[in-house]
mmCIF file of C-alpha atoms in Angstrom:
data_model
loop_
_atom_site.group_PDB
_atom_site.id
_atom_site.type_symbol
_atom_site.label_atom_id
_atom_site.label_comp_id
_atom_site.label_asym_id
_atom_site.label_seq_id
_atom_site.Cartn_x
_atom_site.Cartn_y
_atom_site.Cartn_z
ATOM 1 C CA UNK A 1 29.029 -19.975 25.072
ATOM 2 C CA UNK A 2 27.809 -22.601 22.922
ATOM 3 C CA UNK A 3 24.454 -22.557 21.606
ATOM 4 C CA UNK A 4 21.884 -25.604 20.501
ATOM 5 C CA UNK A 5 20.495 -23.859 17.522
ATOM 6 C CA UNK A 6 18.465 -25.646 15.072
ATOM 7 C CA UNK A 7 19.239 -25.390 11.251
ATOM 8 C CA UNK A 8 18.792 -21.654 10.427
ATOM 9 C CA UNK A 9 17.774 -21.983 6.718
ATOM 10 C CA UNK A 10 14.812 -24.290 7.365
ATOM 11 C CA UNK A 11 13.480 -21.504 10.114
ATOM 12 C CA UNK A 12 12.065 -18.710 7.645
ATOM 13 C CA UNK A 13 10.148 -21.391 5.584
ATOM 14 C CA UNK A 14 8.430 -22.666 8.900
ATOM 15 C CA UNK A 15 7.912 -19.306 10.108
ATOM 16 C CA UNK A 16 5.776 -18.553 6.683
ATOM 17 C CA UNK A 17 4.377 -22.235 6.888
ATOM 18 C CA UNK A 18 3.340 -21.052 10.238
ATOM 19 C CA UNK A 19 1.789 -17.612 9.711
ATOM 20 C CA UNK A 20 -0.107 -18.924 6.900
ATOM 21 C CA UNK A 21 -1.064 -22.376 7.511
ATOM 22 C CA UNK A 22 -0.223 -23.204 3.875
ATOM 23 C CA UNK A 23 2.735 -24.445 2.663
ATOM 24 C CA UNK A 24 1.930 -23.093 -0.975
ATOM 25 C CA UNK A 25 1.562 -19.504 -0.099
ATOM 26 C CA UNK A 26 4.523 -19.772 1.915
ATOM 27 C CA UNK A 27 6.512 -21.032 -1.100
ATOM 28 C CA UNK A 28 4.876 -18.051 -2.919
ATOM 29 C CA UNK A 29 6.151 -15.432 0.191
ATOM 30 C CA UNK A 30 9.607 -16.659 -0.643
ATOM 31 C CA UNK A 31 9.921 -17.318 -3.914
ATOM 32 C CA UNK A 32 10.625 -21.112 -3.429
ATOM 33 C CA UNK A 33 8.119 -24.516 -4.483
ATOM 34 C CA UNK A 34 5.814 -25.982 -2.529
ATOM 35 C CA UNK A 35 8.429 -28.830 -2.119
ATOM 36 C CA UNK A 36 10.804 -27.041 -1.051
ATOM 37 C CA UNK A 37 8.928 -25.886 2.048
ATOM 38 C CA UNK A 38 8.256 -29.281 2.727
ATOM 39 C CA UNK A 39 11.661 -30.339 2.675
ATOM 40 C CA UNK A 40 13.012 -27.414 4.669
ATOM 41 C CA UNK A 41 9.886 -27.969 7.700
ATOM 42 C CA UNK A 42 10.428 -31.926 7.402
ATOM 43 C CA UNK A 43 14.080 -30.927 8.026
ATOM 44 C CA UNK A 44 13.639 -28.400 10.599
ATOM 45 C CA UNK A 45 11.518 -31.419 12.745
ATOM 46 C CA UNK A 46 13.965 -34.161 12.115
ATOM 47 C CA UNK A 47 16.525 -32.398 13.741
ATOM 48 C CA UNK A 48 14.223 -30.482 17.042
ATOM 49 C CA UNK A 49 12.903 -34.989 17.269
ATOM 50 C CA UNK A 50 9.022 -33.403 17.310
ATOM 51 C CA UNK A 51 6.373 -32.762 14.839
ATOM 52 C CA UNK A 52 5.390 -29.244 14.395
ATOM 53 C CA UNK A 53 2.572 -29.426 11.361
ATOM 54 C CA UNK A 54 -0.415 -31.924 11.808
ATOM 55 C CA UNK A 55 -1.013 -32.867 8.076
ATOM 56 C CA UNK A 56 -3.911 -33.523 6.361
ATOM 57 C CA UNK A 57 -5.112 -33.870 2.466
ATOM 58 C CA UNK A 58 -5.642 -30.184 2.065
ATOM 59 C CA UNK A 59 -4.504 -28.529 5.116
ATOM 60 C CA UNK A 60 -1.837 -27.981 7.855
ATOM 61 C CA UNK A 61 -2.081 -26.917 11.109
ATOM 62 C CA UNK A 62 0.307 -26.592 13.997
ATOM 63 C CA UNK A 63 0.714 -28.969 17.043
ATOM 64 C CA UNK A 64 0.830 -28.031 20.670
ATOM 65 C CA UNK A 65 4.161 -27.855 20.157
ATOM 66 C CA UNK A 66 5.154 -26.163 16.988
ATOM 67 C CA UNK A 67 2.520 -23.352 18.202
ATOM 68 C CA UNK A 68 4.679 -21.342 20.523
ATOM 69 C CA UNK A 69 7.739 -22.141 18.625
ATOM 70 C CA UNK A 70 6.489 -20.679 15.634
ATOM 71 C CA UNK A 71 5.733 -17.315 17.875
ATOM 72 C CA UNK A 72 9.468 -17.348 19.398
ATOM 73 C CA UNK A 73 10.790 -17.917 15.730
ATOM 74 C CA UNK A 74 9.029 -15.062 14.531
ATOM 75 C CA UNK A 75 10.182 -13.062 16.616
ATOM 76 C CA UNK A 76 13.800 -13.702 16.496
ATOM 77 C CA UNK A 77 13.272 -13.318 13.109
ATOM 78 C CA UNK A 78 12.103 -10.231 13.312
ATOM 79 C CA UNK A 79 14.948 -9.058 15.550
ATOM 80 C CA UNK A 80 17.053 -10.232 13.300
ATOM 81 C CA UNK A 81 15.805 -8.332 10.623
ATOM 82 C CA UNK A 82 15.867 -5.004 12.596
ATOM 83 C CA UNK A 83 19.546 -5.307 13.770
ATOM 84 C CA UNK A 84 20.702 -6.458 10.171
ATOM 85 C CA UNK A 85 18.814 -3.031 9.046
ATOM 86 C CA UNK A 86 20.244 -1.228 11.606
ATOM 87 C CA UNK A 87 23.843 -2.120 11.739
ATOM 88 C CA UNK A 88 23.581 -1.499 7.546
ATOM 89 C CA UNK A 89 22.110 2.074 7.737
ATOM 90 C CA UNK A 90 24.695 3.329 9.817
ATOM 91 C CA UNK A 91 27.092 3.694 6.700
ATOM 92 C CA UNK A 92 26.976 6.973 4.930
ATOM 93 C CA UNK A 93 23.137 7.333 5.522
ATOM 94 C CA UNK A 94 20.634 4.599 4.286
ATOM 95 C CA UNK A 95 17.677 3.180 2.286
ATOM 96 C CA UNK A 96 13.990 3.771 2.397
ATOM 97 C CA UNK A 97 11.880 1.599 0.900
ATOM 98 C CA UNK A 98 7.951 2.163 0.570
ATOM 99 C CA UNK A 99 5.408 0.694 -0.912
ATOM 100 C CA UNK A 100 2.246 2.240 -2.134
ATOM 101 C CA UNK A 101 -0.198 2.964 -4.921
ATOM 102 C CA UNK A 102 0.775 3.917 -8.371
ATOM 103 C CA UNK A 103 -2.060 6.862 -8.059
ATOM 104 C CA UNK A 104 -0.848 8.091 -4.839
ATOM 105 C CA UNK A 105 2.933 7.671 -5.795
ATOM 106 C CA UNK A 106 2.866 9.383 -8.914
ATOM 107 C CA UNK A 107 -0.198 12.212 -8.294
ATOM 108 C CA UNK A 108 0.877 13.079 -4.278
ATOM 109 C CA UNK A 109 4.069 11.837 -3.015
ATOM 110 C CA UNK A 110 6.985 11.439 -5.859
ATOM 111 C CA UNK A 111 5.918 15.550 -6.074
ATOM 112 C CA UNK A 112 6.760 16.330 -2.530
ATOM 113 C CA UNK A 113 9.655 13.957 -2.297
ATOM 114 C CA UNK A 114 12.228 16.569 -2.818
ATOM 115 C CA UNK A 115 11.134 18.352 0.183
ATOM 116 C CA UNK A 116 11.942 15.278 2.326
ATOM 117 C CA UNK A 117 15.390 15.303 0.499
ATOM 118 C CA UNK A 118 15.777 18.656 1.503
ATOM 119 C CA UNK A 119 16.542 17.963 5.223
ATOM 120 C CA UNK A 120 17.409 13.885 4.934
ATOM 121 C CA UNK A 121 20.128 14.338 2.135
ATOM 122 C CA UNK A 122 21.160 11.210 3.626
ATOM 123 C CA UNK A 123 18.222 8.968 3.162
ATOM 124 C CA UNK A 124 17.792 7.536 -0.444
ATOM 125 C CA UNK A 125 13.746 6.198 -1.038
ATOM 126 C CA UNK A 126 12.839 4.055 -3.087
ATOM 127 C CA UNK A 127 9.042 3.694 -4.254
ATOM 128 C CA UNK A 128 7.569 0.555 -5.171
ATOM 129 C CA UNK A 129 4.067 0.959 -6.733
ATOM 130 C CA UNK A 130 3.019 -2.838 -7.120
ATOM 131 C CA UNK A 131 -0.439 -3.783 -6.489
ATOM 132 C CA UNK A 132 0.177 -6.653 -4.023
ATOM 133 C CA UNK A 133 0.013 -6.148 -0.306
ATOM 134 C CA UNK A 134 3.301 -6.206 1.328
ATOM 135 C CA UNK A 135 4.764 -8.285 4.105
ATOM 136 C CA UNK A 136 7.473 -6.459 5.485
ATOM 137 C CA UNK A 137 9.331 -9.644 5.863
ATOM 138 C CA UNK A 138 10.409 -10.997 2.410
ATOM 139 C CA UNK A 139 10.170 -8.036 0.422
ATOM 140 C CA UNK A 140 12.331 -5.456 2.094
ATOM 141 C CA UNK A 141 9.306 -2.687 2.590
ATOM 142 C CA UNK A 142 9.935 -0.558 5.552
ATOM 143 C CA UNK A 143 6.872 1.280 5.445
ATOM 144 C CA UNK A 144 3.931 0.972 3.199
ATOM 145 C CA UNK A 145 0.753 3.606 2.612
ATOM 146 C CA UNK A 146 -2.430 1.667 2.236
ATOM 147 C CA UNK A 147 -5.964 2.302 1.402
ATOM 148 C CA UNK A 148 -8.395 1.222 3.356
ATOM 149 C CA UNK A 149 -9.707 0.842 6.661
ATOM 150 C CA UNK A 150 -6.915 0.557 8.724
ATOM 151 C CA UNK A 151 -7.299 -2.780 10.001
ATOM 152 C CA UNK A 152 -4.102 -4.713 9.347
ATOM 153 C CA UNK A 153 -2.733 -7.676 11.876
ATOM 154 C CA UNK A 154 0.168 -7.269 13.675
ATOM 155 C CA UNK A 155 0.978 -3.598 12.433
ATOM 156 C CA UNK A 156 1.076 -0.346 13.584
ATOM 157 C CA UNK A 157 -1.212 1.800 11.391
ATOM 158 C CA UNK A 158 -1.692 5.737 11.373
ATOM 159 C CA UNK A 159 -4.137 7.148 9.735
ATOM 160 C CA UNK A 160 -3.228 10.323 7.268
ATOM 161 C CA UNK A 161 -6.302 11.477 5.999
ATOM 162 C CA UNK A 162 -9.558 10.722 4.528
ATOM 163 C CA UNK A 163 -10.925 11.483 0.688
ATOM 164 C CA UNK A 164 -13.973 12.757 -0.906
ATOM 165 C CA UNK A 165 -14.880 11.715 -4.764
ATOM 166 C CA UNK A 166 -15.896 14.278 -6.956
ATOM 167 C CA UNK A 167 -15.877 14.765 -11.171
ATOM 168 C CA UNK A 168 -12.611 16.976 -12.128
ATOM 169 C CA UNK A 169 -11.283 17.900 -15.817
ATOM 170 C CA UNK A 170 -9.618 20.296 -17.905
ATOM 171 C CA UNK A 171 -10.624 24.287 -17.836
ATOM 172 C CA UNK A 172 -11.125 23.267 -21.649
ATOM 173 C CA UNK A 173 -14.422 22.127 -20.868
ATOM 174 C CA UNK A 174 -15.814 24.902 -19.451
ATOM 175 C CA UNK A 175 -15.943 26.194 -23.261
ATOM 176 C CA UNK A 176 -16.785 25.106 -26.070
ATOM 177 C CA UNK A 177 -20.383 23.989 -27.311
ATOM 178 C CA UNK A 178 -21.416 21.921 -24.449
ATOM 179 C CA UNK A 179 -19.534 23.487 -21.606
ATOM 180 C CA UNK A 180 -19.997 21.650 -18.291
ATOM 181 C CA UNK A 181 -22.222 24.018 -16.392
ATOM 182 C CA UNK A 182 -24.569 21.141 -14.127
ATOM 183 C CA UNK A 183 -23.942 17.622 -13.750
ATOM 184 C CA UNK A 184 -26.833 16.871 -16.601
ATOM 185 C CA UNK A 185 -24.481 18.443 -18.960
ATOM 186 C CA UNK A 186 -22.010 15.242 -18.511
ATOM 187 C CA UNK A 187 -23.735 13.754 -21.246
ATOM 188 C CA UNK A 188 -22.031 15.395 -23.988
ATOM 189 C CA UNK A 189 -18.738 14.415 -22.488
ATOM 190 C CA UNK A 190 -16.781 11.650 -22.325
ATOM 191 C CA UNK A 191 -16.180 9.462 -18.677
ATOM 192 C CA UNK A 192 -12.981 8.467 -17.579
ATOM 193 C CA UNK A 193 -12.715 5.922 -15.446
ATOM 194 C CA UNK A 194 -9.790 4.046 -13.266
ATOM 195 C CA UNK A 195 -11.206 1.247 -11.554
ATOM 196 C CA UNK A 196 -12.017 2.970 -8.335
ATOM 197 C CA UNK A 197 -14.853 1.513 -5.975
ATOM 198 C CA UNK A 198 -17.212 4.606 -5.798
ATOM 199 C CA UNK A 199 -17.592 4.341 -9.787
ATOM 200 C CA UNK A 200 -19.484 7.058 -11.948
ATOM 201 C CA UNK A 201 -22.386 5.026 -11.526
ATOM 202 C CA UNK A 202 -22.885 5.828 -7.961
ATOM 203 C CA UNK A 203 -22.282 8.880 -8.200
ATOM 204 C CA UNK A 204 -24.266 10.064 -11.184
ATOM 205 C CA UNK A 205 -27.262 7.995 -8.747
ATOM 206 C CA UNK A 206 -26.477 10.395 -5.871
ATOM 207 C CA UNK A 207 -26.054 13.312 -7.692
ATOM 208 C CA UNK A 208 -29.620 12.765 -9.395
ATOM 209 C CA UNK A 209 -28.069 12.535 -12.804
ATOM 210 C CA UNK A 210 -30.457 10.509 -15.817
ATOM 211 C CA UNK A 211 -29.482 9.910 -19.559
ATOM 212 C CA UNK A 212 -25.848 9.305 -18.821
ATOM 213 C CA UNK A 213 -24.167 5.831 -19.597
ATOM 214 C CA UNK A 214 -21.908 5.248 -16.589
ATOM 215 C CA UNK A 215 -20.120 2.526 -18.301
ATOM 216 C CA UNK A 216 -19.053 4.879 -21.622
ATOM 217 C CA UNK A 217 -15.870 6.169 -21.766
ATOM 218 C CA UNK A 218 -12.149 5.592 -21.348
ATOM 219 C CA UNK A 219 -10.901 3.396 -18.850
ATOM 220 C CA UNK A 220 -7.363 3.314 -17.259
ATOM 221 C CA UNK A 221 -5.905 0.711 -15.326
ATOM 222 C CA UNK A 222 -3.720 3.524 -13.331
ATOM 223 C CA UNK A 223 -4.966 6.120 -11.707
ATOM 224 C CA UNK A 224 -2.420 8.578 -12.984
ATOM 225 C CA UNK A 225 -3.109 7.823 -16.408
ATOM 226 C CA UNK A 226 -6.649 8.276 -15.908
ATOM 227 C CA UNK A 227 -5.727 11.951 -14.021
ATOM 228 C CA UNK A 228 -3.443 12.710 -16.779
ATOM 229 C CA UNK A 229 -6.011 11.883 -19.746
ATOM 230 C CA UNK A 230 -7.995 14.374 -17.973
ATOM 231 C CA UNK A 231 -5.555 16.913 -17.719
ATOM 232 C CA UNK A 232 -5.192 16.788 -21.472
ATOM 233 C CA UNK A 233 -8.852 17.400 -21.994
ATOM 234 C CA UNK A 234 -9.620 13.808 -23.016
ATOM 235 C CA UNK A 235 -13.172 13.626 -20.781
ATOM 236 C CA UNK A 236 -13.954 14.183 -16.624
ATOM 237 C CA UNK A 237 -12.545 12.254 -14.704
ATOM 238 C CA UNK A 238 -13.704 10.996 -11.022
ATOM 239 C CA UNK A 239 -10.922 12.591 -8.906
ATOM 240 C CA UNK A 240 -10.050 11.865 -5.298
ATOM 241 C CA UNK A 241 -8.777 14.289 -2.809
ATOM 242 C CA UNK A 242 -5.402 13.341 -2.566
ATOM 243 C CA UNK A 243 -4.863 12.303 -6.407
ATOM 244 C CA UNK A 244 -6.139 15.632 -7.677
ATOM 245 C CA UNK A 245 -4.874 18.575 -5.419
ATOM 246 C CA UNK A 246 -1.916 19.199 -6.912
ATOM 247 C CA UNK A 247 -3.302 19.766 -10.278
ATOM 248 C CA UNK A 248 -6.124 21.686 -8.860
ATOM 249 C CA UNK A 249 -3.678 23.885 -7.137
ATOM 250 C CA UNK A 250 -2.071 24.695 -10.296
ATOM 251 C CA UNK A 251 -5.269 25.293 -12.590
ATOM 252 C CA UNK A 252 -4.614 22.388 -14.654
ATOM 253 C CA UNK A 253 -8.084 20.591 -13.700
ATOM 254 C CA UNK A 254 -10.900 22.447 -12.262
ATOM 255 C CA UNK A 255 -14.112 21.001 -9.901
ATOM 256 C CA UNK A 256 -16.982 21.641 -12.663
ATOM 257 C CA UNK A 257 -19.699 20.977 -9.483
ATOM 258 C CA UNK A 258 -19.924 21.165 -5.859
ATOM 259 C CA UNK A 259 -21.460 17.576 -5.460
ATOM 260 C CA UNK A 260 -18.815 15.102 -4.118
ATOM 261 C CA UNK A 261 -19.237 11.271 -2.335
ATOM 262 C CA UNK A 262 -17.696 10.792 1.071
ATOM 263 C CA UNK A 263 -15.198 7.227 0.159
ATOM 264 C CA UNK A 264 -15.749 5.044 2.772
ATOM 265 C CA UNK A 265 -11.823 3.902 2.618
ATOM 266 C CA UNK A 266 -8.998 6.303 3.751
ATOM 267 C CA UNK A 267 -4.872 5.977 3.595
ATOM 268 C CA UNK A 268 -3.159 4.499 6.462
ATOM 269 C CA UNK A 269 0.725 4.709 6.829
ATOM 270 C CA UNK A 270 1.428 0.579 8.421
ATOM 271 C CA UNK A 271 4.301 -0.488 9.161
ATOM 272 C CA UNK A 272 5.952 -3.266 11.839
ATOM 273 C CA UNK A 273 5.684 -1.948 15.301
ATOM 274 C CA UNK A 274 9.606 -2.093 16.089
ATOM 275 C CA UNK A 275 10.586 -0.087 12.535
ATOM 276 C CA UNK A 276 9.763 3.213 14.466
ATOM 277 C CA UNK A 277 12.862 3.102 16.211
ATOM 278 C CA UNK A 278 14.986 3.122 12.659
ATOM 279 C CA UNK A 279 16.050 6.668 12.195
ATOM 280 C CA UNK A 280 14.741 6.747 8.841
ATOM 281 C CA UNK A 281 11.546 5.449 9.392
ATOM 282 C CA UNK A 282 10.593 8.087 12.339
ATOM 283 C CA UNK A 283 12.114 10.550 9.888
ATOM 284 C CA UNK A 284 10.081 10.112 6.483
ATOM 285 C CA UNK A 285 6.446 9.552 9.161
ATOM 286 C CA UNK A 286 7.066 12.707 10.653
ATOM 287 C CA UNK A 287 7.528 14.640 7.454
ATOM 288 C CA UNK A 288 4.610 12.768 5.694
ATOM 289 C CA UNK A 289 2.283 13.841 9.009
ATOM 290 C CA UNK A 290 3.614 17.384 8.609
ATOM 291 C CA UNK A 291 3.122 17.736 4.600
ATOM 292 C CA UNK A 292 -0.785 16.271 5.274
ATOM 293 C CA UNK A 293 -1.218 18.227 8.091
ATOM 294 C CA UNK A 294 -3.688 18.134 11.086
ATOM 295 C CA UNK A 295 -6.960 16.703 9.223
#
């Protein structure tokens, strides 16, 4: 059978051209210039004989035309992505790769990795802790665990569990001359701080608290760091549910006060809809749902 295909390396520039309307994020998607998306699209429509983009000064959008075909590129696309990772994990086991934060990698799942490794000897994972929102078309993620509220485009997302905000540090400071006994007492101590959106200003306002600089302090770009430094007695730190329980668990950080924040944002597990039939991917969701357990 002999197939009319168009040229296949011009079809994932269009299909990012497509999805973003934007020919210079697309060139940032896939690591190529802004002229070579041009080239590849201007390509793609010389050889289909119709015009896909309507260009103007500063924008792009598609025609009647290039509309559905972006949709039916995308999709093969993405078929062609799943069979590629399926017919490549079928040799001796296979690769995980998830994205996430460096907080929740390093304080909550790199800890409880070895129990998935336990029963999927088989299944390598690899963590990637960058900042930047994934894809899951360019970048090789297969799942990713976001925080947030849930709301993400085209992908399936679970929710895990929810957090509460609340000051933790080391049993150190119970002692000492100015043990922490109430909140008030936080003034003779010093803040940590990690960049997190319910900041020690709001809380210090809803737990009543006067006379204490909520911009003092240390201040940590990671939230491991920022855990850590607290763990070593450095200051309190404002600790989230799923950042701290491990080291509350184990004594080395104690909950000086009863007063926590609800956080409005929770952690999702998102991923494409048709990765849930990879074995690998069903595997590592139902072991992260059983280590979280029914919240």
């Amino acid at each position: 059978m002999i197939r009319k295909l168009p040229p296949l390396n011009a079809l994932p520039a269009f299909e990012a051209a497509a999805r973003h309307l934007n020919f210079s994020r697309a060139a940032d998607e896939l690591n190529l210039t802004h002229g070579a998306i041009s080239r590849a699209v201007k390509h793609l429509e010389d050889q289909l004989g119709v015009q896909l983009f309507e260009r103007a000064t500063r924008s792009v959008r598609l025609t009647p035309v290039g509309e559905p075909y972006a949709v039916a590129v995308r999709e093969a696309l993405d078929q062609l992505a799943l069979a590629t990772q399926t017919a490549t994990s079928r040799h001796s086991g296979s690769t995980l790769n998830v994205s996430t934060s460096d907080g929740f990698a390093g304080k909550w799942l790199v800890p409880r990795l070895y129990r998935f490794h336990r029963t999927h000897g088989d299944i390598d994972v690899r963590v990637s802790t960058t900042g930047r929102l994934t894809n899951f078309r360019g970048d090789g993620i297969d799942v990713a665990i976001r925080y947030g509220a849930g709301h993400y485009h085209g992908l399936t997302s679970e929710f895990l569990t929810g957090e509460e905000v609340f000051p933790v540090c080391s049993p150190k400071l119970l002692e000492g001359p100015h043990p922490l006994r109430t909140p008030q007492d936080l003034k003779h101590h010093t803040l940590i701080r990690d960049g997190y959106r319910i900041d020690w200003a709001a809380w210090l306002a809803s737990a009543g608290v006067e006379g204490v600089d909520p911009n003092s302090g240390l201040t940590f770009d990671s939230a491991t760091f920022a855990v850590e430094s607290a763990v070593q007695g450095e200051g309190v730190v404002l600790g989230r549910t799923m950042l701290v329980s491990a080291d509350l668990a184990t004594g080395r950080l104690v909950r000086p006060f009863d007063h926590a924040l609800k956080a409005v944002s929770s952690f999702y597990l998102v991923y494409p809809p048709e990765a849930i039939r990879q074995r690998k991917v069903k595997a590592f969701r139902d072991w992260l749902f059983s280590e979280i357990g029914p919240g």
